Coordinates of C-alpha atoms in Angstrom, one line a residue:
X1220 CA 122.1 14.9 44.9
X1221 CA 123.8 17.9 43.3
X1222 CA 120.5 19.2 42.0
X1223 CA 118.9 18.7 45.3
X1224 CA 121.7 20.5 47.0
X1225 CA 121.5 23.4 44.6
X1226 CA 117.7 23.6 45.1
X1227 CA 118.2 23.5 48.9
X1228 CA 120.8 26.2 48.6
X1229 CA 118.4 28.4 46.6
X1230 CA 115.7 27.7 49.2
X1231 CA 117.9 28.8 52.1
X1232 CA 119.1 31.8 50.2
X1233 CA 115.5 32.6 49.3
X1234 CA 114.4 32.3 52.9
X1235 CA 117.3 34.5 54.0
X1236 CA 116.5 37.1 51.3
X1237 CA 112.8 37.0 52.1
X1238 CA 113.6 37.3 55.8
X1239 CA 115.9 40.2 55.1
X1240 CA 113.3 41.9 52.9
X1241 CA 110.6 41.2 55.5
X1242 CA 112.8 42.6 58.3
X1243 CA 113.6 45.7 56.1
X1244 CA 109.9 46.2 55.5
X1245 CA 109.1 45.7 59.2
X1246 CA 111.9 48.0 60.2
X1247 CA 110.7 50.5 57.6
X1248 CA 107.2 50.3 58.9
X1249 CA 108.3 50.7 62.5
X1250 CA 110.5 53.6 61.5
X1251 CA 107.7 55.3 59.5
X1252 CA 105.4 54.8 62.4
X1253 CA 107.9 56.3 64.8
X1254 CA 108.3 59.3 62.5
X1255 CA 104.6 59.6 62.2
X1256 CA 104.3 59.6 66.0
X1257 CA 106.9 62.3 66.2
X1258 CA 105.1 64.4 63.6
X1259 CA 101.7 63.7 65.0
X1260 CA 100.0 67.0 66.1
X1261 CA 99.6 67.3 69.8
X1262 CA 96.2 66.9 71.4
X1263 CA 97.4 69.2 74.2
X1264 CA 96.6 72.9 73.5
X1265 CA 99.3 75.5 73.2
X1266 CA 98.9 77.9 76.1
X1267 CA 99.8 81.6 75.7
X1268 CA 99.2 83.6 78.9
X1269 CA 99.6 87.4 78.4
X1270 CA 99.9 89.5 81.6
X1271 CA 99.7 93.3 81.3
X1272 CA 101.1 95.4 84.1
X1273 CA 99.0 98.0 85.9
X1274 CA 96.3 98.2 83.2
X1275 CA 93.2 99.8 84.7
X1276 CA 89.8 98.3 84.4
X1277 CA 88.7 101.3 82.2
X1278 CA 91.8 101.3 80.0
X1279 CA 90.6 99.0 77.2
X1280 CA 88.3 99.9 74.3
X1281 CA 85.5 97.5 75.1
X1282 CA 85.2 99.0 78.6
X1283 CA 84.4 102.4 77.1
X1284 CA 87.9 103.9 77.1
X1285 CA 88.9 106.5 74.5
X1286 CA 92.1 104.3 74.0
X1287 CA 92.7 102.6 70.7
X1288 CA 92.9 98.8 71.4
X1289 CA 91.5 97.2 68.2
X1290 CA 93.4 93.9 68.7
X1291 CA 92.4 93.4 72.3
X1292 CA 88.8 94.4 71.5
X1293 CA 88.6 92.0 68.6
X1294 CA 90.2 89.0 70.4
X1295 CA 87.9 89.6 73.4
X1296 CA 84.8 90.0 71.2
X1297 CA 85.6 86.7 69.4
X1298 CA 86.4 84.9 72.7
X1299 CA 84.9 85.2 76.2
X1300 CA 85.1 88.4 78.2
X1301 CA 85.7 87.8 81.9
X1302 CA 83.5 90.4 83.7
X1303 CA 83.7 89.1 87.2
X1304 CA 87.4 88.3 87.3
X1305 CA 89.7 89.2 90.2
X1306 CA 93.5 89.5 90.7
X1307 CA 95.5 90.9 93.6
X1308 CA 96.1 94.7 94.1
X1309 CA 99.9 94.6 93.5
X1310 CA 102.5 92.8 91.4
X1311 CA 104.1 90.0 93.3
X1312 CA 100.9 88.7 94.9
X1313 CA 99.1 88.3 91.6
X1314 CA 102.1 86.7 89.9
X1315 CA 102.7 84.3 92.8
X1316 CA 99.0 83.2 92.9
X1317 CA 99.0 82.7 89.1
X1318 CA 102.1 80.5 89.2
X1319 CA 101.1 78.4 92.3
X1320 CA 97.3 78.4 92.3
X1321 CA 97.6 79.3 96.0
X1322 CA 96.5 82.3 98.1
X1323 CA 99.2 84.6 99.6
X1324 CA 98.4 83.4 103.1
X1325 CA 99.6 79.9 102.0
X1326 CA 102.9 81.0 100.5
X1327 CA 103.9 83.6 103.1
X1328 CA 103.7 86.5 100.6
X1329 CA 100.8 88.3 102.4
X1330 CA 102.7 91.6 102.8
X1331 CA 103.6 94.0 100.0
X1332 CA 105.9 92.9 97.1
X1333 CA 109.2 91.2 97.0
X1334 CA 111.7 94.1 97.0
X1335 CA 115.0 93.9 95.1
X1336 CA 117.2 94.0 98.2
X1337 CA 115.3 91.4 100.2
X1338 CA 116.6 87.8 100.5
X1339 CA 113.1 86.5 99.6
X1340 CA 111.4 84.7 96.7
X1341 CA 108.5 82.4 95.9
X1342 CA 109.0 79.6 98.4
X1343 CA 110.8 76.7 96.8
X1344 CA 108.5 74.0 98.1
X1345 CA 105.7 75.2 95.8
X1346 CA 105.2 73.3 92.6
X1347 CA 104.8 75.9 89.9
X1348 CA 102.5 75.9 86.9
X1349 CA 105.4 75.5 84.3
X1350 CA 106.8 72.5 86.3
X1351 CA 103.4 70.8 86.1
X1352 CA 103.2 71.5 82.4
X1353 CA 106.8 70.2 81.8
X1354 CA 105.7 66.9 83.5
X1355 CA 103.3 66.3 80.6
X1356 CA 105.6 67.2 77.8
X1357 CA 105.3 71.0 77.4
X1358 CA 108.1 73.3 76.4
X1359 CA 107.9 76.2 78.7
X1360 CA 109.1 79.7 78.0
X1361 CA 108.9 83.0 79.9
X1362 CA 109.4 86.5 78.4
X1363 CA 109.0 89.6 80.5
X1364 CA 108.7 90.6 84.1
X1365 CA 109.4 88.0 86.8
X1366 CA 109.1 89.9 90.2
X1367 CA 109.0 86.7 92.3
X1368 CA 112.5 87.0 93.8
X1369 CA 116.0 86.2 92.8
X1370 CA 118.3 86.4 95.8
X1371 CA 119.6 82.9 95.1
X1372 CA 120.0 80.9 92.0
X1373 CA 117.2 78.4 92.9
X1374 CA 114.7 81.3 92.8
X1375 CA 115.4 82.1 89.1
X1376 CA 112.7 81.4 86.5
X1377 CA 114.8 78.7 84.8
X1378 CA 115.0 76.9 88.2
X1379 CA 111.2 77.2 88.7
X1380 CA 110.0 75.3 85.6
X1381 CA 110.9 77.5 82.6
X1382 CA 113.1 76.1 79.8
X1383 CA 114.0 79.6 78.8
X1384 CA 113.7 83.1 80.3
X1385 CA 114.2 86.5 78.7
X1386 CA 113.3 89.6 80.7
X1387 CA 113.6 91.5 84.0
X1388 CA 113.7 90.3 87.5
X1389 CA 112.5 93.4 89.3
X1390 CA 109.2 95.2 89.4
X1391 CA 110.0 98.1 87.2
X1392 CA 112.8 99.8 85.3
X1393 CA 113.7 101.9 82.3
X1394 CA 112.0 100.6 79.1
X1395 CA 115.0 101.3 77.0
X1396 CA 118.1 101.1 79.2
X1397 CA 116.8 98.3 81.5
X1398 CA 118.3 100.0 84.5
X1399 CA 116.8 100.3 88.0
X1400 CA 117.8 102.2 91.2
X1401 CA 116.1 100.8 94.3
X1402 CA 117.6 103.7 96.4
X1403 CA 120.5 106.2 96.0
X1404 CA 123.7 104.2 95.2
X1405 CA 121.8 100.9 94.9
X1406 CA 121.4 100.7 91.1
X1407 CA 121.9 98.0 88.5
X1408 CA 121.2 96.5 85.1
X1409 CA 118.1 94.3 84.8
X1410 CA 117.8 92.4 81.5
X1411 CA 118.4 88.7 81.6
X1412 CA 118.6 85.8 79.3
X1413 CA 118.4 82.6 81.3
X1414 CA 120.4 83.3 84.4
X1415 CA 122.9 85.8 82.9
X1416 CA 122.7 89.5 82.1
X1417 CA 121.7 90.0 78.5
X1418 CA 124.2 92.7 77.6
X1419 CA 124.2 91.7 73.9
X1420 CA 120.5 92.5 73.6
X1421 CA 120.9 96.0 75.0
X1422 CA 120.3 97.9 71.8
X1423 CA 118.0 100.6 73.1
X1424 CA 114.9 98.8 72.0
X1425 CA 111.6 99.6 73.8
X1426 CA 110.8 96.6 76.0
X1427 CA 107.3 96.0 74.6
X1428 CA 108.7 95.7 71.1
X1429 CA 111.8 93.7 72.2
X1430 CA 109.7 91.2 74.2
X1431 CA 107.3 90.7 71.3
X1432 CA 110.2 90.0 68.9
X1433 CA 111.6 87.4 71.4
X1434 CA 108.2 85.7 71.4
X1435 CA 108.1 85.6 67.6
X1436 CA 111.6 84.0 67.6
X1437 CA 110.4 81.3 70.0
X1438 CA 107.4 80.6 67.9
X1439 CA 109.5 80.4 64.7
X1440 CA 112.0 77.9 66.2
X1441 CA 109.6 75.6 68.1
X1442 CA 107.8 72.6 66.6
X1443 CA 104.1 73.4 66.7
X1444 CA 103.3 69.7 66.8
X1445 CA 104.7 69.7 70.4
X1446 CA 102.8 71.5 73.2
X1447 CA 104.0 75.0 74.1
X1448 CA 103.5 77.1 77.2
X1449 CA 104.4 80.7 76.7
X1450 CA 104.1 83.2 79.6
X1451 CA 104.4 86.7 78.3
X1452 CA 104.5 89.2 81.2
X1453 CA 104.8 92.6 79.6
X1454 CA 106.5 95.5 81.5
X1455 CA 103.8 97.7 80.0
X1456 CA 102.0 99.7 81.1
X1457 CA 103.7 100.2 84.5
X1458 CA 105.5 103.4 85.2
X1459 CA 107.9 105.0 84.2
X1460 CA 105.7 106.4 81.5
X1461 CA 107.9 105.9 78.4
X1462 CA 106.8 105.2 74.9
X1463 CA 108.0 105.6 71.3
X1464 CA 106.9 109.1 70.1
X1465 CA 104.9 107.8 67.1
X1466 CA 102.3 106.3 69.4
X1467 CA 101.6 109.7 71.0
X1468 CA 100.3 111.0 67.7
X1469 CA 97.0 109.2 68.4
X1470 CA 96.3 111.1 71.6
X1471 CA 96.9 114.8 71.0
X1472 CA 93.5 115.6 72.3
X1473 CA 94.4 114.3 75.8
X1474 CA 95.7 117.3 77.7
X1475 CA 96.8 115.5 80.8
X1476 CA 100.4 114.5 79.9
X1477 CA 100.5 111.4 82.1
X1478 CA 97.2 110.1 80.7
X1479 CA 98.4 110.8 77.1
X1480 CA 101.7 108.8 77.6
X1481 CA 99.8 106.0 79.3
X1482 CA 97.3 105.8 76.5
X1483 CA 100.1 105.6 73.9
X1484 CA 101.7 102.8 75.9
X1485 CA 98.4 100.8 75.9
X1486 CA 98.1 101.2 72.1
X1487 CA 101.7 100.0 71.7
X1488 CA 100.8 97.0 73.9
X1489 CA 97.8 96.3 71.7
X1490 CA 100.0 96.4 68.6
X1491 CA 102.4 93.9 70.2
X1492 CA 99.5 91.5 71.0
X1493 CA 98.5 91.8 67.3
X1494 CA 102.0 90.8 66.2
X1495 CA 102.0 87.8 68.6
X1496 CA 98.6 86.7 67.3
X1497 CA 99.9 86.9 63.7
X1498 CA 102.9 84.8 64.6
X1499 CA 100.7 82.2 66.2
X1500 CA 98.8 81.9 62.9
X1501 CA 101.9 82.1 60.7
X1502 CA 103.8 79.3 62.4
X1503 CA 100.9 76.9 62.9
X1504 CA 99.9 77.3 66.5
X1505 CA 96.7 79.3 66.4
X1506 CA 94.1 76.5 65.6
X1507 CA 95.2 74.6 68.7
X1508 CA 95.9 77.5 71.1
X1509 CA 94.4 79.1 74.1
X1510 CA 95.2 82.8 74.6
X1511 CA 94.5 84.2 78.1
X1512 CA 94.8 87.9 78.7
X1513 CA 94.9 89.5 82.1
X1514 CA 96.0 92.6 84.0
X1515 CA 98.0 91.9 87.2
X1516 CA 96.1 94.7 89.2
X1517 CA 94.2 97.9 88.8
X1518 CA 95.5 101.1 87.3
X1519 CA 97.3 103.8 89.1
X1520 CA 95.5 107.2 88.5
X1521 CA 98.7 109.2 89.4
X1522 CA 100.5 107.4 86.6
X1523 CA 97.7 107.9 84.0
X1524 CA 95.6 104.8 84.7
X1525 CA 91.9 104.6 85.3
X1526 CA 89.5 102.1 86.9
X1527 CA 86.4 104.2 86.4
X1528 CA 83.6 103.7 87.4
X1529 CA 85.1 101.3 90.0
X1530 CA 86.3 102.6 93.3
X1531 CA 90.0 102.8 94.3
X1532 CA 93.2 102.1 92.6
X1533 CA 96.2 99.8 92.4
X1534 CA 97.4 98.8 95.9
X1535 CA 93.9 98.8 97.4
X1536 CA 91.3 96.2 98.1
X1537 CA 88.5 98.3 96.6
X1538 CA 87.2 96.9 93.3
X1539 CA 89.4 99.3 91.3
X1540 CA 92.5 97.6 92.7
X1541 CA 91.5 94.0 92.3
X1542 CA 88.9 93.7 89.5
X1543 CA 90.8 93.1 86.3
X1544 CA 90.6 93.3 82.5
X1545 CA 90.6 89.7 81.3
X1546 CA 89.5 87.5 78.5
X1547 CA 90.1 84.1 76.8
X1548 CA 90.4 83.8 73.1
X1549 CA 90.6 80.3 71.5
X1550 CA 89.3 78.3 68.6
X1551 CA 88.7 75.6 71.2
X1552 CA 86.0 77.6 73.1
X1553 CA 82.5 76.2 72.7
X1554 CA 80.7 79.5 73.3
X1555 CA 82.5 82.2 71.5
X1556 CA 81.6 85.9 71.6
X1557 CA 80.1 85.7 75.1
X1558 CA 80.4 87.3 78.5
X1559 CA 81.4 85.2 81.5
X1560 CA 79.9 86.6 84.7
X1561 CA 80.9 83.7 86.9
X1562 CA 83.2 84.5 89.8
X1563 CA 86.8 83.9 88.8
X1564 CA 90.2 84.5 90.4
X1565 CA 93.8 84.5 89.2
X1566 CA 94.5 81.3 91.2
X1567 CA 92.0 79.4 89.0
X1568 CA 94.4 79.5 86.0
X1569 CA 96.7 76.9 87.6
X1570 CA 94.2 74.0 87.8
X1571 CA 92.3 75.1 84.7
X1572 CA 95.4 75.1 82.5
X1573 CA 97.0 71.9 84.0
X1574 CA 93.7 70.1 83.3
X1575 CA 93.5 71.3 79.8
X1576 CA 97.1 70.2 79.3
X1577 CA 96.1 66.7 80.4
X1578 CA 98.2 67.0 83.6
X1579 CA 97.5 65.7 87.1
X1580 CA 96.3 67.7 90.0
X1581 CA 97.5 66.0 93.2
X1582 CA 95.8 66.6 96.5
X1583 CA 99.1 67.5 98.1
X1584 CA 99.3 70.7 95.9
X1585 CA 96.7 72.2 98.3
X1586 CA 95.4 74.5 95.6
X1587 CA 93.1 77.4 96.3
X1588 CA 92.1 77.7 92.6
X1589 CA 89.3 75.9 90.7
X1590 CA 89.1 74.4 87.2
X1591 CA 86.9 77.0 85.6
X1592 CA 87.1 75.9 81.9
X1593 CA 83.5 74.8 81.7
X1594 CA 82.5 78.1 83.2
X1595 CA 84.4 80.0 80.6
X1596 CA 83.9 77.8 77.5
X1597 CA 80.3 76.6 78.1
X1598 CA 78.8 79.1 80.4
X1599 CA 78.4 76.7 83.3
X1600 CA 78.1 78.1 86.9
X1601 CA 81.4 78.8 88.5
X1602 CA 82.6 76.3 91.1
X1603 CA 84.0 79.2 93.0
X1604 CA 81.8 80.6 95.7
X1605 CA 84.3 82.9 97.5
X1606 CA 87.6 84.7 97.2
X1607 CA 90.0 85.5 100.0
X1608 CA 91.4 88.7 98.7
X1609 CA 94.0 88.7 101.4
X1610 CA 94.9 88.8 105.2
X1611 CA 97.9 91.0 106.0
X1612 CA 98.8 90.6 109.7
X1613 CA 101.7 93.1 109.4
X1614 CA 99.5 95.9 108.0
X1615 CA 97.5 97.0 111.1
X1616 CA 97.3 100.8 110.7
X1617 CA 93.6 101.2 111.4
X1618 CA 94.0 103.2 114.6
X1619 CA 90.5 102.5 115.8
X1620 CA 90.4 98.9 114.6
X1621 CA 89.8 96.4 117.4
X1622 CA 88.4 93.0 118.4
X1623 CA 85.3 94.8 119.8
X1624 CA 84.6 96.3 116.4
X1625 CA 84.9 92.8 115.0
X1626 CA 82.4 91.4 117.4
X1627 CA 85.1 89.5 119.3
X1628 CA 85.6 87.4 116.1
X1629 CA 88.3 89.4 114.3
X1630 CA 90.7 92.3 115.0
X1631 CA 89.5 94.9 112.5
X1632 CA 92.9 96.7 112.7
X1633 CA 94.2 94.0 110.4
X1634 CA 94.0 94.8 106.6
X1635 CA 91.8 92.0 105.1
X1636 CA 89.2 91.5 102.4
X1637 CA 87.0 88.6 101.4
X1638 CA 84.2 88.0 98.9
X1639 CA 81.5 85.4 99.6
X1640 CA 78.8 85.1 97.0
X1641 CA 77.4 88.6 96.4
X1642 CA 79.0 90.0 99.6
X1643 CA 82.3 91.7 100.1
X1644 CA 83.8 92.5 103.5
X1645 CA 86.8 94.8 104.2
X1646 CA 88.6 95.4 107.4
X1647 CA 91.5 97.7 108.5
X1648 CA 92.5 100.3 106.0
X1649 CA 91.6 99.0 102.5
X1650 CA 93.6 101.8 100.8
X1651 CA 93.0 104.9 98.8
X1652 CA 89.2 105.0 98.4
X1653 CA 88.2 107.6 95.8
X1654 CA 86.4 107.2 92.5
X1655 CA 88.7 108.7 89.9
X1656 CA 87.3 109.6 86.4
X1657 CA 89.6 109.2 83.4
X1658 CA 91.8 112.3 83.1
X1659 CA 91.2 112.5 79.3
X1660 CA 90.1 116.1 78.6
X1661 CA 91.4 118.1 81.6
X1662 CA 94.9 118.9 82.7
X1663 CA 93.7 120.8 85.8
X1664 CA 94.5 118.7 88.8
X1665 CA 92.2 120.7 91.0
X1666 CA 89.2 119.4 89.0
X1667 CA 90.3 115.8 89.0
X1668 CA 88.0 114.6 91.8
X1669 CA 84.8 116.4 90.7
X1670 CA 82.3 115.6 93.5
X1671 CA 83.4 112.0 94.1
X1672 CA 85.7 112.5 97.1
X1673 CA 84.4 110.7 100.2
X1674 CA 85.8 111.2 103.8
X1675 CA 85.0 108.3 106.0
X1676 CA 84.7 108.5 109.8
X1677 CA 88.2 108.0 111.2
X1678 CA 86.9 105.4 113.6
X1679 CA 85.7 103.1 110.8
X1680 CA 87.4 99.8 110.2
X1681 CA 84.7 97.5 108.7
X1682 CA 82.9 97.8 105.4
X1683 CA 80.3 95.6 103.8
X1684 CA 79.0 95.8 100.2
X1685 CA 76.7 93.8 98.0
X1686 CA 79.0 93.8 94.9
X1687 CA 76.5 92.3 92.6
X1688 CA 73.9 95.1 93.3
X1689 CA 76.5 97.7 94.0
X1690 CA 79.7 97.0 92.0
X1691 CA 80.9 100.6 92.6
X1692 CA 80.9 100.2 96.4
X1693 CA 78.9 103.3 97.1
X1694 CA 76.6 101.9 99.8
X1695 CA 78.2 100.5 102.9
X1696 CA 75.8 98.0 104.5
X1697 CA 77.9 97.0 107.5
X1698 CA 75.5 98.6 110.1
X1699 CA 72.4 97.4 108.3
X1700 CA 73.4 93.7 108.1
X1701 CA 75.6 93.0 111.2
X1702 CA 74.7 89.2 110.9
X1703 CA 76.3 89.2 107.4
X1704 CA 79.4 91.0 108.8
X1705 CA 79.7 88.3 111.5
X1706 CA 79.4 85.5 109.0
X1707 CA 82.2 86.9 106.8
X1708 CA 84.4 87.7 109.8
X1709 CA 84.0 84.0 110.9
X1710 CA 85.1 83.0 107.3
X1711 CA 88.1 85.3 107.6
X1712 CA 89.0 83.8 110.9
X1713 CA 88.7 80.3 109.5
X1714 CA 91.0 81.1 106.6
X1715 CA 93.5 82.8 109.0
X1716 CA 93.9 79.5 110.8
X1717 CA 95.4 78.0 107.7
X1718 CA 97.9 80.9 107.1
X1719 CA 101.7 80.4 107.2
X1720 CA 104.0 83.0 108.7
X1721 CA 104.7 86.1 106.6
X1722 CA 108.0 86.1 104.6
X1723 CA 109.2 89.7 104.6
X1724 CA 112.9 89.8 105.6
X1725 CA 114.9 93.0 106.1
X1726 CA 117.2 94.4 103.4
X1727 CA 120.5 92.6 102.7
X1728 CA 123.3 94.9 101.9
X1729 CA 125.0 92.1 99.9
X1730 CA 122.2 92.6 97.3
X1731 CA 123.9 95.8 96.0
X1732 CA 124.4 95.3 92.2
X1733 CA 127.8 97.0 92.5
X1734 CA 129.0 93.9 94.4
X1735 CA 127.7 91.8 91.5
X1736 CA 129.1 93.2 88.3
X1737 CA 126.6 96.0 88.2
X1738 CA 123.7 93.6 87.6
X1739 CA 120.6 92.8 89.7
X1740 CA 120.9 89.0 90.2
X1741 CA 121.4 86.2 92.7
X1742 CA 123.8 87.3 95.5
X1743 CA 123.1 84.7 98.2
X1744 CA 125.4 81.7 98.2
X1745 CA 124.1 78.9 100.5
X1746 CA 127.5 77.1 100.6
X1747 CA 129.3 80.3 101.5
X1748 CA 126.8 81.2 104.2
X1749 CA 127.1 77.7 105.7
X1750 CA 130.9 77.9 105.6
X1751 CA 130.8 81.3 107.2
X1752 CA 128.5 80.0 109.9
X1753 CA 130.9 77.1 110.6
X1754 CA 133.9 79.4 110.6
X1755 CA 132.1 81.7 113.0
X1756 CA 131.1 78.8 115.3
X1757 CA 134.7 77.5 115.3
X1758 CA 136.1 80.9 116.0
X1759 CA 133.7 81.4 118.9
X1760 CA 134.8 78.0 120.3
X1761 CA 138.4 79.0 120.0
X1762 CA 137.7 82.4 121.7
X1763 CA 135.9 80.5 124.4
X1764 CA 138.9 78.2 125.0
X1765 CA 141.3 81.1 125.1
X1766 CA 139.1 82.9 127.7
X1767 CA 139.0 79.8 129.8
X1768 CA 142.8 79.4 129.5
X1769 CA 143.3 83.0 130.5
X1770 CA 141.1 82.6 133.6
X1771 CA 143.0 79.4 134.6
X1772 CA 146.3 81.3 134.3
X1773 CA 144.9 84.1 136.5
X1774 CA 143.9 81.6 139.1
X1775 CA 147.3 79.9 139.1

């Protein structure tokens, strides 16, 4: 019995030991599997979107410029050059359409830019691109220029889907001091980290270099096995024309000082992109990355930019204002080293990038963009057949524009532009309309226009071009093809029925940075405004009661 008991004891102990070891092995295997899952490389690509500011169509080496842009040229040559790619003519509209995938008429930002003193921002009911990417596990970071409004905290980048933000909130400012005056006496500091002023980073470093270093720091600290979205919106090459002097050495032959400084800024930008690319490779992102490069609008000739041979400039709906430098560089592309001539628009990045990130595109997003990855990567036809460049019902300065000129379909006083297939229609005043050659070898302003200046009939408010056959917009066909004009006017009218009211509020004096610690930042407090409204209503009621009491006393 004793022996049997001992054997039984050993058996139980053995079972317990075996069970313990088995549990340990199982636990170890589960733990190892969990660790492996954590370390498993992401199937979702890292997305790096680089937005240059005011870079002209001409102002890149591969478009024939005299500028030195070896990195941009190489990345574009090894990727896919987008040669039928459109943005908006000014800052805020392009940025809003990139981040929402929606036309201006559907966000209320049809008119101009968001100005520093306006209580306005990208409408909060729009689901942003970084929010969609966060939903599927992306870390989201923004470095650079926001320019989508900041009057209240909910408008800030870190409230619109970005985990981190380092950069400026306004449209422009000093590249070294990060200071901006909107008007005399309305001046403030504009460098932010998260939602606070980044005073500790104010070391007099040129913003292009400073933003690049911030990007390198993000790449060094992030785990490349987890998907990353990095939106790098450079301040360059927007005015003021400032650049470290060493970059000017490349351009002594350019006699026009504005053009020389601008050229140096572009070369500094190119070097920055090289450093970002090297960091992507060094820290293990590159092989699973998609790099998108885009300008936000055309160049400004008065500030050194050039869109030659395209017509017009920044701020106009001529091709020079809206046709952009753009390319995609990625090891994931199927057809590398190619040109994409499919029709593309800045709203297309939203659905394209969300789909690549394995996210969901719900119907209630009401997107105006298309998924164009197969067009870019495989050379398939673009799903996009038209582009609404804009309808601005506030800008009605065409003195002779009328419903009659628009065949009773459209009031041609309204500034609007649309592209349908090969055809482009403009109404109202499209903006400054000259063809401006690069000011590379002449400092004589009197010779700048050569023989390209065109004076249109003052009564004109409609233009029609076949952009495929005439990309330089030299032959207006509106009188030759009135039936095409009518078709495009009907298309404009149809789009206009879907438009929301324009958001363009008057200046708010509470925006003055001097009332906010000398910093441009949120000034509008919802709770305070509500309390003030309640207080005002109560005081009105009290005043009303006092008046009634006085009247009663008088009667008595």
